[in-house]
mmCIF file of C-alpha atoms and ligand atoms in Angstrom:
data_model
loop_
_atom_site.group_PDB
_atom_site.id
_atom_site.type_symbol
_atom_site.label_atom_id
_atom_site.label_comp_id
_atom_site.label_asym_id
_atom_site.label_seq_id
_atom_site.Cartn_x
_atom_site.Cartn_y
_atom_site.Cartn_z
ATOM 1 C CA VAL X 211 -12.207 -5.117 18.472
ATOM 2 C CA HIS X 212 -12.853 -2.122 16.255
ATOM 3 C CA LYS X 213 -14.057 -3.206 12.887
ATOM 4 C CA ARG X 214 -14.621 -1.504 9.627
ATOM 5 C CA VAL X 215 -15.966 -2.658 6.271
ATOM 6 C CA MET X 216 -15.021 -0.579 3.278
ATOM 7 C CA LYS X 217 -17.932 0.973 1.478
ATOM 8 C CA ALA X 218 -18.261 1.919 -2.139
ATOM 9 C CA GLU X 219 -19.237 5.550 -1.475
ATOM 10 C CA LYS X 220 -15.679 6.343 -0.416
ATOM 11 C CA MET X 221 -14.704 5.437 -3.939
ATOM 12 C CA GLU X 222 -16.434 8.410 -5.496
ATOM 13 C CA VAL X 223 -13.322 10.427 -4.809
ATOM 14 C CA VAL X 224 -11.215 8.026 -6.820
ATOM 15 C CA SER X 225 -12.083 9.454 -10.201
ATOM 16 C CA HIS X 226 -10.505 12.736 -9.162
ATOM 17 C CA LEU X 227 -7.461 11.057 -7.766
ATOM 18 C CA ALA X 228 -5.375 10.655 -10.898
ATOM 19 C CA SER X 229 -5.142 14.364 -11.635
ATOM 20 C CA SER X 230 -4.519 15.165 -8.010
ATOM 21 C CA ILE X 231 -1.682 12.640 -7.876
ATOM 22 C CA SER X 232 0.107 13.957 -10.919
ATOM 23 C CA HIS X 233 -0.060 17.296 -9.155
ATOM 24 C CA GLU X 234 1.518 15.770 -6.069
ATOM 25 C CA VAL X 235 4.373 14.368 -8.100
ATOM 26 C CA ARG X 236 4.847 17.525 -10.108
ATOM 27 C CA ASN X 237 5.354 19.692 -7.017
ATOM 28 C CA PRO X 238 8.563 18.004 -5.890
ATOM 29 C CA LEU X 239 9.825 17.922 -9.473
ATOM 30 C CA THR X 240 9.296 21.666 -9.787
ATOM 31 C CA THR X 241 11.116 22.241 -6.519
ATOM 32 C CA VAL X 242 14.080 20.124 -7.597
ATOM 33 C CA ARG X 243 14.241 21.873 -10.953
ATOM 34 C CA GLY X 244 14.309 25.263 -9.234
ATOM 35 C CA PHE X 245 17.220 24.283 -7.016
ATOM 36 C CA MET X 246 19.169 22.872 -9.944
ATOM 37 C CA GLN X 247 18.663 26.055 -11.900
ATOM 38 C CA MET X 248 19.952 28.095 -8.965
ATOM 39 C CA MET X 249 23.012 25.914 -8.639
ATOM 40 C CA LEU X 250 23.708 26.333 -12.338
ATOM 41 C CA GLN X 251 23.370 30.079 -12.464
ATOM 42 C CA SER X 252 25.489 31.545 -9.730
ATOM 43 C CA GLU X 253 28.366 30.912 -7.421
ATOM 44 C CA ILE X 254 26.782 29.216 -4.467
ATOM 45 C CA PRO X 255 28.550 28.634 -1.168
ATOM 46 C CA GLU X 256 29.290 24.984 -0.485
ATOM 47 C CA GLU X 257 27.010 24.970 2.517
ATOM 48 C CA LYS X 258 24.003 26.283 0.567
ATOM 49 C CA ARG X 259 24.680 23.855 -2.243
ATOM 50 C CA LYS X 260 24.632 20.952 0.197
ATOM 51 C CA GLU X 261 21.353 22.193 1.646
ATOM 52 C CA PHE X 262 19.780 22.473 -1.819
ATOM 53 C CA LEU X 263 20.903 18.962 -2.666
ATOM 54 C CA LYS X 264 19.511 17.597 0.599
ATOM 55 C CA ILE X 265 16.119 19.170 -0.032
ATOM 56 C CA SER X 266 16.167 17.921 -3.604
ATOM 57 C CA ILE X 267 16.872 14.347 -2.525
ATOM 58 C CA GLY X 268 14.023 14.577 -0.018
ATOM 59 C CA GLU X 269 11.682 15.811 -2.727
ATOM 60 C CA ILE X 270 12.698 13.036 -5.115
ATOM 61 C CA ASP X 271 12.104 10.462 -2.370
ATOM 62 C CA ARG X 272 8.660 11.950 -1.834
ATOM 63 C CA ALA X 273 7.779 11.691 -5.526
ATOM 64 C CA ASN X 274 9.068 8.122 -5.493
ATOM 65 C CA ASP X 275 6.866 7.176 -2.519
ATOM 66 C CA ILE X 276 3.771 8.555 -4.217
ATOM 67 C CA ILE X 277 4.507 6.672 -7.415
ATOM 68 C CA ARG X 278 5.300 3.486 -5.467
ATOM 69 C CA ASP X 279 1.976 3.481 -3.590
ATOM 70 C CA TYR X 280 -0.004 4.517 -6.629
ATOM 71 C CA LEU X 281 1.902 3.224 -9.653
ATOM 72 C CA THR X 282 -0.152 0.474 -11.268
ATOM 73 C CA PHE X 283 -3.375 1.937 -9.965
ATOM 74 C CA ALA X 284 -3.021 4.719 -12.508
ATOM 75 C CA LYS X 285 -3.633 2.322 -15.368
ATOM 76 C CA PRO X 286 -6.124 -0.377 -14.561
ATOM 77 C CA SER X 287 -6.586 -2.317 -17.780
ATOM 78 C CA PRO X 288 -9.347 -4.905 -17.640
ATOM 79 C CA GLU X 289 -7.844 -6.847 -20.551
ATOM 80 C CA ASN X 290 -5.039 -8.047 -18.262
ATOM 81 C CA VAL X 291 -7.351 -10.008 -16.002
ATOM 82 C CA LYS X 292 -6.206 -13.628 -15.609
ATOM 83 C CA THR X 293 -6.869 -16.598 -13.367
ATOM 84 C CA LEU X 294 -4.428 -16.273 -10.468
ATOM 85 C CA ASN X 295 -3.351 -18.683 -7.746
ATOM 86 C CA ILE X 296 -3.152 -17.121 -4.304
ATOM 87 C CA LYS X 297 -0.154 -19.279 -3.315
ATOM 88 C CA GLU X 298 1.866 -18.090 -6.320
ATOM 89 C CA GLU X 299 0.836 -14.491 -5.809
ATOM 90 C CA LEU X 300 1.826 -14.518 -2.144
ATOM 91 C CA ASN X 301 5.185 -16.127 -2.939
ATOM 92 C CA ARG X 302 5.827 -13.300 -5.355
ATOM 93 C CA THR X 303 4.933 -10.744 -2.680
ATOM 94 C CA PHE X 304 7.200 -12.433 -0.125
ATOM 95 C CA GLN X 305 10.175 -12.040 -2.459
ATOM 96 C CA ILE X 306 9.700 -8.299 -2.321
ATOM 97 C CA VAL X 307 8.590 -7.910 1.275
ATOM 98 C CA THR X 308 10.814 -10.420 3.159
ATOM 99 C CA PRO X 309 13.975 -8.251 3.119
ATOM 100 C CA PHE X 310 11.935 -5.377 4.543
ATOM 101 C CA ALA X 311 10.491 -7.674 7.228
ATOM 102 C CA ASN X 312 13.963 -8.932 8.140
ATOM 103 C CA MET X 313 15.221 -5.369 8.476
ATOM 104 C CA ASN X 314 12.465 -4.730 11.039
ATOM 105 C CA GLY X 315 12.928 -8.010 12.902
ATOM 106 C CA VAL X 316 9.499 -9.150 11.739
ATOM 107 C CA GLU X 317 8.840 -12.872 11.469
ATOM 108 C CA ILE X 318 6.483 -14.043 8.722
ATOM 109 C CA ARG X 319 4.175 -16.959 9.507
ATOM 110 C CA LYS X 320 2.223 -18.570 6.644
ATOM 111 C CA LYS X 321 -0.682 -20.937 6.285
ATOM 112 C CA ILE X 322 -1.439 -20.820 2.584
ATOM 113 C CA ASP X 323 -3.354 -23.166 0.300
ATOM 114 C CA ASP X 324 -4.009 -23.158 -3.446
ATOM 115 C CA TYR X 325 -7.076 -21.121 -4.368
ATOM 116 C CA LEU X 326 -7.862 -19.679 -7.778
ATOM 117 C CA PHE X 327 -9.452 -16.304 -8.418
ATOM 118 C CA LYS X 328 -9.604 -13.692 -11.148
ATOM 119 C CA GLY X 329 -7.563 -10.513 -11.204
ATOM 120 C CA GLU X 330 -4.918 -8.358 -12.738
ATOM 121 C CA GLU X 331 -1.630 -9.581 -11.314
ATOM 122 C CA GLN X 332 0.138 -6.220 -11.130
ATOM 123 C CA LEU X 333 -2.759 -4.554 -9.360
ATOM 124 C CA PHE X 334 -3.202 -7.420 -6.922
ATOM 125 C CA GLN X 335 0.536 -7.383 -6.177
ATOM 126 C CA GLN X 336 0.331 -3.677 -5.464
ATOM 127 C CA CYS X 337 -2.481 -4.336 -3.003
ATOM 128 C CA LEU X 338 -0.582 -7.157 -1.239
ATOM 129 C CA ILE X 339 2.574 -5.069 -1.024
ATOM 130 C CA ASN X 340 0.729 -2.025 0.326
ATOM 131 C CA LEU X 341 -1.002 -4.082 3.032
ATOM 132 C CA THR X 342 2.005 -6.147 4.128
ATOM 133 C CA LYS X 343 4.181 -3.042 4.120
ATOM 134 C CA ASN X 344 1.686 -1.267 6.373
ATOM 135 C CA CYS X 345 1.764 -4.234 8.753
ATOM 136 C CA ILE X 346 5.546 -4.253 8.888
ATOM 137 C CA GLU X 347 5.648 -0.492 9.396
ATOM 138 C CA ALA X 348 3.270 -0.946 12.346
ATOM 139 C CA MET X 349 5.915 -3.176 14.000
ATOM 140 C CA PRO X 350 9.046 -1.018 13.960
ATOM 141 C CA ASN X 351 10.945 -3.278 16.324
ATOM 142 C CA LYS X 352 10.019 -6.938 16.125
ATOM 143 C CA GLY X 353 6.682 -8.513 15.459
ATOM 144 C CA LEU X 354 4.752 -11.210 13.718
ATOM 145 C CA LEU X 355 3.194 -10.944 10.283
ATOM 146 C CA THR X 356 0.664 -13.719 9.732
ATOM 147 C CA ILE X 357 -0.721 -14.630 6.320
ATOM 148 C CA GLU X 358 -3.490 -17.158 6.096
ATOM 149 C CA THR X 359 -5.879 -18.383 3.421
ATOM 150 C CA GLN X 360 -9.240 -20.013 4.080
ATOM 151 C CA GLU X 361 -12.287 -21.051 2.183
ATOM 152 C CA GLU X 362 -15.422 -19.233 3.291
ATOM 153 C CA ASN X 363 -18.804 -19.953 1.689
ATOM 154 C CA GLY X 364 -17.030 -21.009 -1.486
ATOM 155 C CA ASN X 365 -15.054 -17.762 -1.559
ATOM 156 C CA LEU X 366 -11.394 -17.133 -0.877
ATOM 157 C CA LEU X 367 -10.629 -15.427 2.416
ATOM 158 C CA LEU X 368 -7.127 -14.026 2.794
ATOM 159 C CA ILE X 369 -6.165 -12.717 6.231
ATOM 160 C CA ILE X 370 -3.101 -10.524 6.691
ATOM 161 C CA SER X 371 -2.404 -9.720 10.357
ATOM 162 C CA ASP X 372 0.181 -7.967 12.445
ATOM 163 C CA ASN X 373 0.632 -7.656 16.199
ATOM 164 C CA GLY X 374 1.826 -4.077 15.978
ATOM 165 C CA GLN X 375 0.657 -0.702 17.198
ATOM 166 C CA GLY X 376 -2.908 -0.974 15.873
ATOM 167 C CA MET X 377 -5.309 1.894 15.215
ATOM 168 C CA THR X 378 -7.666 3.990 17.273
ATOM 169 C CA LYS X 379 -11.356 4.053 16.341
ATOM 170 C CA GLU X 380 -10.808 7.467 14.744
ATOM 171 C CA GLN X 381 -7.855 6.268 12.667
ATOM 172 C CA LEU X 382 -9.758 3.191 11.566
ATOM 173 C CA ALA X 383 -12.668 5.360 10.425
ATOM 174 C CA ARG X 384 -10.311 7.380 8.212
ATOM 175 C CA ILE X 385 -8.714 4.386 6.489
ATOM 176 C CA GLY X 386 -9.064 4.767 2.737
ATOM 177 C CA GLU X 387 -9.390 8.530 2.902
ATOM 178 C CA PRO X 388 -7.002 10.053 0.344
ATOM 179 C CA TYR X 389 -3.805 11.349 1.970
ATOM 180 C CA PHE X 390 -4.740 10.125 5.454
ATOM 181 C CA THR X 391 -1.456 9.130 7.037
ATOM 182 C CA THR X 392 -0.014 9.016 10.552
ATOM 183 C CA LYS X 393 3.518 8.720 9.143
ATOM 184 C CA GLY X 394 4.175 12.381 8.381
ATOM 185 C CA ARG X 395 6.471 12.994 5.417
ATOM 186 C CA GLU X 396 7.241 9.269 5.295
ATOM 187 C CA GLY X 397 3.639 8.458 4.422
ATOM 188 C CA THR X 398 1.543 9.089 1.342
ATOM 189 C CA GLY X 399 -1.883 8.090 2.650
ATOM 190 C CA LEU X 400 -2.550 6.417 -0.679
ATOM 191 C CA GLY X 401 -1.766 2.764 0.002
ATOM 192 C CA MET X 402 -5.069 1.860 1.640
ATOM 193 C CA LEU X 403 -7.173 3.790 -0.837
ATOM 194 C CA VAL X 404 -5.439 2.063 -3.717
ATOM 195 C CA SER X 405 -5.762 -1.357 -2.077
ATOM 196 C CA ILE X 406 -9.486 -0.970 -1.387
ATOM 197 C CA ARG X 407 -10.056 0.171 -4.938
ATOM 198 C CA ILE X 408 -8.136 -2.784 -6.387
ATOM 199 C CA ILE X 409 -10.076 -5.379 -4.361
ATOM 200 C CA GLU X 410 -13.376 -3.741 -5.328
ATOM 201 C CA SER X 411 -12.354 -3.851 -8.989
ATOM 202 C CA MET X 412 -12.009 -7.632 -8.493
ATOM 203 C CA SER X 413 -15.569 -7.876 -7.112
ATOM 204 C CA GLY X 414 -14.089 -8.508 -3.696
ATOM 205 C CA LYS X 415 -14.199 -6.839 -0.333
ATOM 206 C CA LEU X 416 -11.500 -5.554 1.983
ATOM 207 C CA SER X 417 -12.258 -5.083 5.653
ATOM 208 C CA VAL X 418 -10.086 -4.135 8.597
ATOM 209 C CA GLU X 419 -10.086 -4.923 12.295
ATOM 210 C CA SER X 420 -7.747 -3.175 14.638
ATOM 211 C CA GLN X 421 -7.045 -2.511 18.264
ATOM 212 C CA VAL X 422 -4.455 -0.181 19.712
ATOM 213 C CA ASN X 423 -1.339 -2.013 20.924
ATOM 214 C CA GLU X 424 -2.839 -5.363 19.884
ATOM 215 C CA GLY X 425 -2.558 -5.256 16.130
ATOM 216 C CA THR X 426 -4.411 -5.081 12.872
ATOM 217 C CA SER X 427 -5.992 -7.649 10.549
ATOM 218 C CA PHE X 428 -6.884 -7.152 6.914
ATOM 219 C CA TYR X 429 -9.565 -9.469 5.501
ATOM 220 C CA ILE X 430 -9.729 -9.853 1.735
ATOM 221 C CA ARG X 431 -12.695 -11.766 0.353
ATOM 222 C CA LEU X 432 -12.604 -12.751 -3.320
ATOM 223 C CA PRO X 433 -14.818 -14.911 -5.498
ATOM 224 C CA ARG X 434 -13.151 -18.246 -6.274
ATOM 225 C CA VAL X 435 -13.009 -19.715 -9.751
ATOM 226 C CA GLU X 436 -12.470 -23.303 -10.900
ATOM 227 C CA GLU X 437 -9.423 -24.647 -12.733
ATOM 228 C CA GLY X 438 -9.458 -23.620 -16.397
ATOM 229 C CA ALA X 439 -11.916 -20.762 -15.832
HETATM 230 P P1 ADP C 585 0.753 5.389 4.523
HETATM 231 O O1 ADP C 585 1.222 3.990 4.786
HETATM 232 O O2 ADP C 585 1.564 6.077 3.475
HETATM 233 O O3 ADP C 585 0.593 6.207 5.777
HETATM 234 P P2 ADP C 585 -1.732 4.073 3.854
HETATM 235 O O4 ADP C 585 -2.901 4.492 3.044
HETATM 236 O O5 ADP C 585 -1.018 2.838 3.449
HETATM 237 O O6 ADP C 585 -0.739 5.313 3.883
HETATM 238 O O7 ADP C 585 -2.182 3.932 5.366
HETATM 239 C C1 ADP C 585 -2.871 5.018 5.980
HETATM 240 C C2 ADP C 585 -2.762 4.955 7.487
HETATM 241 O O8 ADP C 585 -3.488 3.846 7.994
HETATM 242 C C3 ADP C 585 -1.366 4.773 8.034
HETATM 243 O O9 ADP C 585 -0.653 5.992 8.100
HETATM 244 C C4 ADP C 585 -1.651 4.182 9.417
HETATM 245 O O10 ADP C 585 -2.004 5.193 10.332
HETATM 246 C C5 ADP C 585 -2.892 3.353 9.183
HETATM 247 N N1 ADP C 585 -2.559 1.927 9.004
HETATM 248 C C6 ADP C 585 -2.624 1.210 7.861
HETATM 249 N N2 ADP C 585 -2.271 -0.061 8.055
HETATM 250 C C7 ADP C 585 -1.976 -0.176 9.380
HETATM 251 C C8 ADP C 585 -1.553 -1.265 10.228
HETATM 252 N N3 ADP C 585 -1.340 -2.497 9.756
HETATM 253 N N4 ADP C 585 -1.359 -0.982 11.545
HETATM 254 C C9 ADP C 585 -1.578 0.246 12.048
HETATM 255 N N5 ADP C 585 -1.978 1.305 11.303
HETATM 256 C C10 ADP C 585 -2.171 1.099 9.985
HETATM 257 MG MG1 MG C 586 1.112 2.434 3.385
#
C-alpha cells in the first residue's frame, strides 16, 4: 500500500494562497461581467446570447467550487476554538454528505464513539466535507464509505476510507499541492491542501494510504481532551 504522511514544509506555500485564490475567483467574475456588458450593448443573435450565458454559468460554477473548497479556510480565527465531540461533528457532516452519497450509490458504514478534542467547528467541518466528498467522487458508481473512530496512544484516530479508484504513487505524492487535481474543470485541487492545513492548525496529523483500484484511506490523528477542558 502506498503511504504518505503530510509534512509541514508543503505548508510554506499556504501564506501565498489567499491572494492567489482571490485571483482565481476574480477571473471568472471578470469573464461573466464582460459577457453581460456585451449582451447589454448590442443586438446579439439568440444563438450567441445562449453561448455567452452558458459560458457565464460555467464560470460562476467554477468560482463557486473554489469558494466551497476554500471558504472557511480564508479566515481561521483562533478565538473560535472549542471542545468538540467527534460523534456530533460526524453527524453534522453526514447531514450534508449523505444526499451526495445516495446520488452516487455509495453506502456509508459507521463505527463511531464519543471522543473529545479541540478545534474550530467550521474549519473541521470543511475538512470532513472535503475528505468525504473526495471519497465519494472516487466511487462514481457504487461503493462503500467507511468512517471509524479509535483511540490510539490516548489520541483520537479518525479513519475515513473508500473502496474507489485509488491513487497512483505519483498522484499520492502530489496530494496537498495547490491546484493538483485529476478532475479537470470539475476540480479545484484545493480540498486536500485546505484539509491538511486545518488538521495541522489543530496540532494533528493527516496521512493518506492509497492503492489504485483498491481505494483510499485518510487517517486523522488529533490530541484528545477530557470533559470540561
Ligand atoms: P479536487 O477534489 O478538486 O480535485 P482535492 O485537493 O480535494 O481537489 O484532491 C486532489 C486530488 O487528489 C484529486 O483530484 C484526486 O486525484 C486525488 N484524491 C483525493 N482524494 C481521493 C480519493 N479518496 N480517492 C482517489 N483520489 C483522491
Ligand atoms: Mg476535493
